[in-house]
Amino acid sequence: MTPHIAAKPGDIAETVLMPGDPYRAKWAAETYLTDAVCINEVRGMLGFTGMWNGNRVTIMGSGMGMPSMSIYANELMKDYGAQTIIRIGSCGGMQDDVKVRDVVLAMTATSTGTPSSTIFREIDYAPVCDFGLLQAAYAASQKRDTPTHVGSIYSSDTFYAERNDLTEQMIRHGVLAVEMEAAELYILAARYKRRALAVMTVSDHIITGESLPSDQRERTFGDMVEIALEAAFA
Ligand code: ADE
């Protein structure tokens, strides 16, 4: 047990999928896993371990933002031995050709700072995903004809951005999309020598203002779960 996870040692699989929303974790476990059991309810951050295609997998919420992701990913890697963590979530499109419903696979994540910034001091560390996971996720996305973009994203500390100049520089420098968790996840994976990837669907668009109708969110979320599971066990 850790301060934020009540699971017993061994209750958590080596492969963990992490949506931001704990109720998405519940939905994904009920929809894709067999023999799923709830392994955490502390602070409502639901987590489930079950089987997918003969592979043991845990699906657990990360909460929103890098501090929350940092708490759960730290405890999962350090205390429960998670080897692979794949974030599955939504992002805001930042380029004209990145459309609502498209999938974004984040090679790297820029930020103005992460919970790890204090240890890096003057170093402007470049967080990167695991290349094998990225390759496998891209192959899985191509099999299902989902328009998929691979490149850099921006891990922001705010959903309600006030700094238009910051957004403009991200767009100008080819950043595909904005979300709020990946940079810290990648940094922790590097620190603990684990594998990490963020697989996201574009739920809204920073330039056009378009957003995904709520009745379509479940289907696009399901696509991401399938891509992440195929990538994890490729
Ligand atoms: N996740 C989904 N859309 C987002 C946005 N516009 N900003 C930050 N995180 C997001």
GROMACS .gro file of N, CA, C and O and ligand atoms in nm, residues 87 89-93 154 156-161 177-181 201-206 217, ligand 1:
model
  110
   87ARG      N    1  -0.057   0.654  -2.117
   87ARG     CA    2  -0.165   0.750  -2.092
   87ARG      C    3  -0.262   0.743  -2.208
   87ARG      O    4  -0.220   0.744  -2.325
   89GLY      N    5  -0.591   0.959  -2.329
   89GLY     CA    6  -0.667   1.077  -2.290
   89GLY      C    7  -0.702   1.166  -2.407
   89GLY      O    8  -0.688   1.127  -2.523
   90SER      N    9  -0.745   1.285  -2.372
   90SER     CA   10  -0.785   1.379  -2.477
   90SER      C   11  -0.684   1.492  -2.486
   90SER      O   12  -0.603   1.513  -2.396
   91CYS      N   13  -0.690   1.564  -2.597
   91CYS     CA   14  -0.600   1.678  -2.616
   91CYS      C   15  -0.669   1.781  -2.705
   91CYS      O   16  -0.769   1.751  -2.771
   92GLY      N   17  -0.616   1.902  -2.704
   92GLY     CA   18  -0.669   2.009  -2.788
   92GLY      C   19  -0.578   2.026  -2.910
   92GLY      O   20  -0.458   2.049  -2.894
   93GLY      N   21  -0.634   2.014  -3.029
   93GLY     CA   22  -0.554   2.026  -3.152
   93GLY      C   23  -0.495   2.165  -3.167
   93GLY      O   24  -0.561   2.265  -3.134
  154TYR      N   25   0.224   1.970  -2.617
  154TYR     CA   26   0.251   2.065  -2.509
  154TYR      C   27   0.176   2.017  -2.385
  154TYR      O   28   0.054   2.004  -2.388
  156SER      N   29   0.051   2.126  -2.061
  156SER     CA   30   0.022   2.255  -1.998
  156SER      C   31  -0.024   2.236  -1.853
  156SER      O   32  -0.073   2.129  -1.816
  157ASP      N   33  -0.007   2.340  -1.773
  157ASP     CA   34  -0.061   2.338  -1.637
  157ASP      C   35  -0.201   2.397  -1.630
  157ASP      O   36  -0.261   2.400  -1.523
  158THR      N   37  -0.248   2.449  -1.742
  158THR     CA   38  -0.380   2.511  -1.740
  158THR      C   39  -0.468   2.458  -1.854
  158THR      O   40  -0.420   2.437  -1.965
  159PHE      N   41  -0.594   2.437  -1.823
  159PHE     CA   42  -0.691   2.408  -1.928
  159PHE      C   43  -0.743   2.540  -1.984
  159PHE      O   44  -0.764   2.553  -2.104
  160TYR      N   45  -0.761   2.637  -1.895
  160TYR     CA   46  -0.811   2.769  -1.937
  160TYR      C   47  -0.691   2.861  -1.955
  160TYR      O   48  -0.650   2.931  -1.862
  161ALA      N   49  -0.633   2.857  -2.074
  161ALA     CA   50  -0.507   2.928  -2.099
  161ALA      C   51  -0.530   3.079  -2.107
  161ALA      O   52  -0.626   3.125  -2.171
  177ALA      N   53  -0.059   1.935  -3.035
  177ALA     CA   54  -0.176   1.940  -2.947
  177ALA      C   55  -0.134   1.973  -2.804
  177ALA      O   56  -0.017   1.959  -2.767
  178VAL      N   57  -0.232   2.015  -2.725
  178VAL     CA   58  -0.208   2.046  -2.584
  178VAL      C   59  -0.285   1.948  -2.496
  178VAL      O   60  -0.399   1.912  -2.526
  179GLU      N   61  -0.219   1.903  -2.389
  179GLU     CA   62  -0.284   1.821  -2.286
  179GLU      C   63  -0.217   1.856  -2.155
  179GLU      O   64  -0.149   1.957  -2.147
  180MET      N   65  -0.231   1.773  -2.051
  180MET     CA   66  -0.184   1.820  -1.920
  180MET      C   67  -0.104   1.719  -1.837
  180MET      O   68  -0.083   1.742  -1.718
  181GLU      N   69  -0.062   1.607  -1.896
  181GLU     CA   70   0.003   1.503  -1.813
  181GLU      C   71   0.130   1.440  -1.870
  181GLU      O   72   0.213   1.389  -1.793
  201THR      N   73  -0.684   1.133  -2.819
  201THR     CA   74  -0.770   1.179  -2.928
  201THR      C   75  -0.794   1.329  -2.912
  201THR      O   76  -0.801   1.380  -2.800
  202VAL      N   77  -0.811   1.394  -3.025
  202VAL     CA   78  -0.834   1.538  -3.025
  202VAL      C   79  -0.981   1.562  -2.989
  202VAL      O   80  -1.071   1.527  -3.065
  203SER      N   81  -1.005   1.620  -2.870
  203SER     CA   82  -1.143   1.641  -2.824
  203SER      C   83  -1.190   1.783  -2.855
  203SER      O   84  -1.309   1.811  -2.855
  204ASP      N   85  -1.095   1.874  -2.875
  204ASP     CA   86  -1.131   2.013  -2.906
  204ASP      C   87  -1.017   2.074  -2.985
  204ASP      O   88  -0.909   2.015  -2.993
  205HIS      N   89  -1.045   2.190  -3.046
  205HIS     CA   90  -0.942   2.249  -3.131
  205HIS      C   91  -0.915   2.393  -3.090
  205HIS      O   92  -1.007   2.475  -3.083
  206ILE      N   93  -0.788   2.419  -3.063
  206ILE     CA   94  -0.749   2.551  -3.011
  206ILE      C   95  -0.770   2.660  -3.116
  206ILE      O   96  -0.805   2.773  -3.083
  217ARG      N   97  -1.767   1.075  -2.778
  217ARG     CA   98  -1.646   1.063  -2.695
  217ARG      C   99  -1.616   0.918  -2.658
  217ARG      O  100  -1.502   0.878  -2.650
  235ADE     N1  101  -0.718   1.832  -2.297
  235ADE     C1  102  -0.813   1.834  -2.393
  235ADE     N2  103  -0.826   1.955  -2.444
  235ADE     C2  104  -0.737   2.035  -2.379
  235ADE     C3  105  -0.705   2.170  -2.385
  235ADE     N3  106  -0.767   2.250  -2.471
  235ADE     N4  107  -0.611   2.219  -2.301
  235ADE     C4  108  -0.550   2.137  -2.215
  235ADE     N5  109  -0.577   2.008  -2.203
  235ADE     C5  110  -0.669   1.956  -2.285
   0.00000   0.00000   0.00000
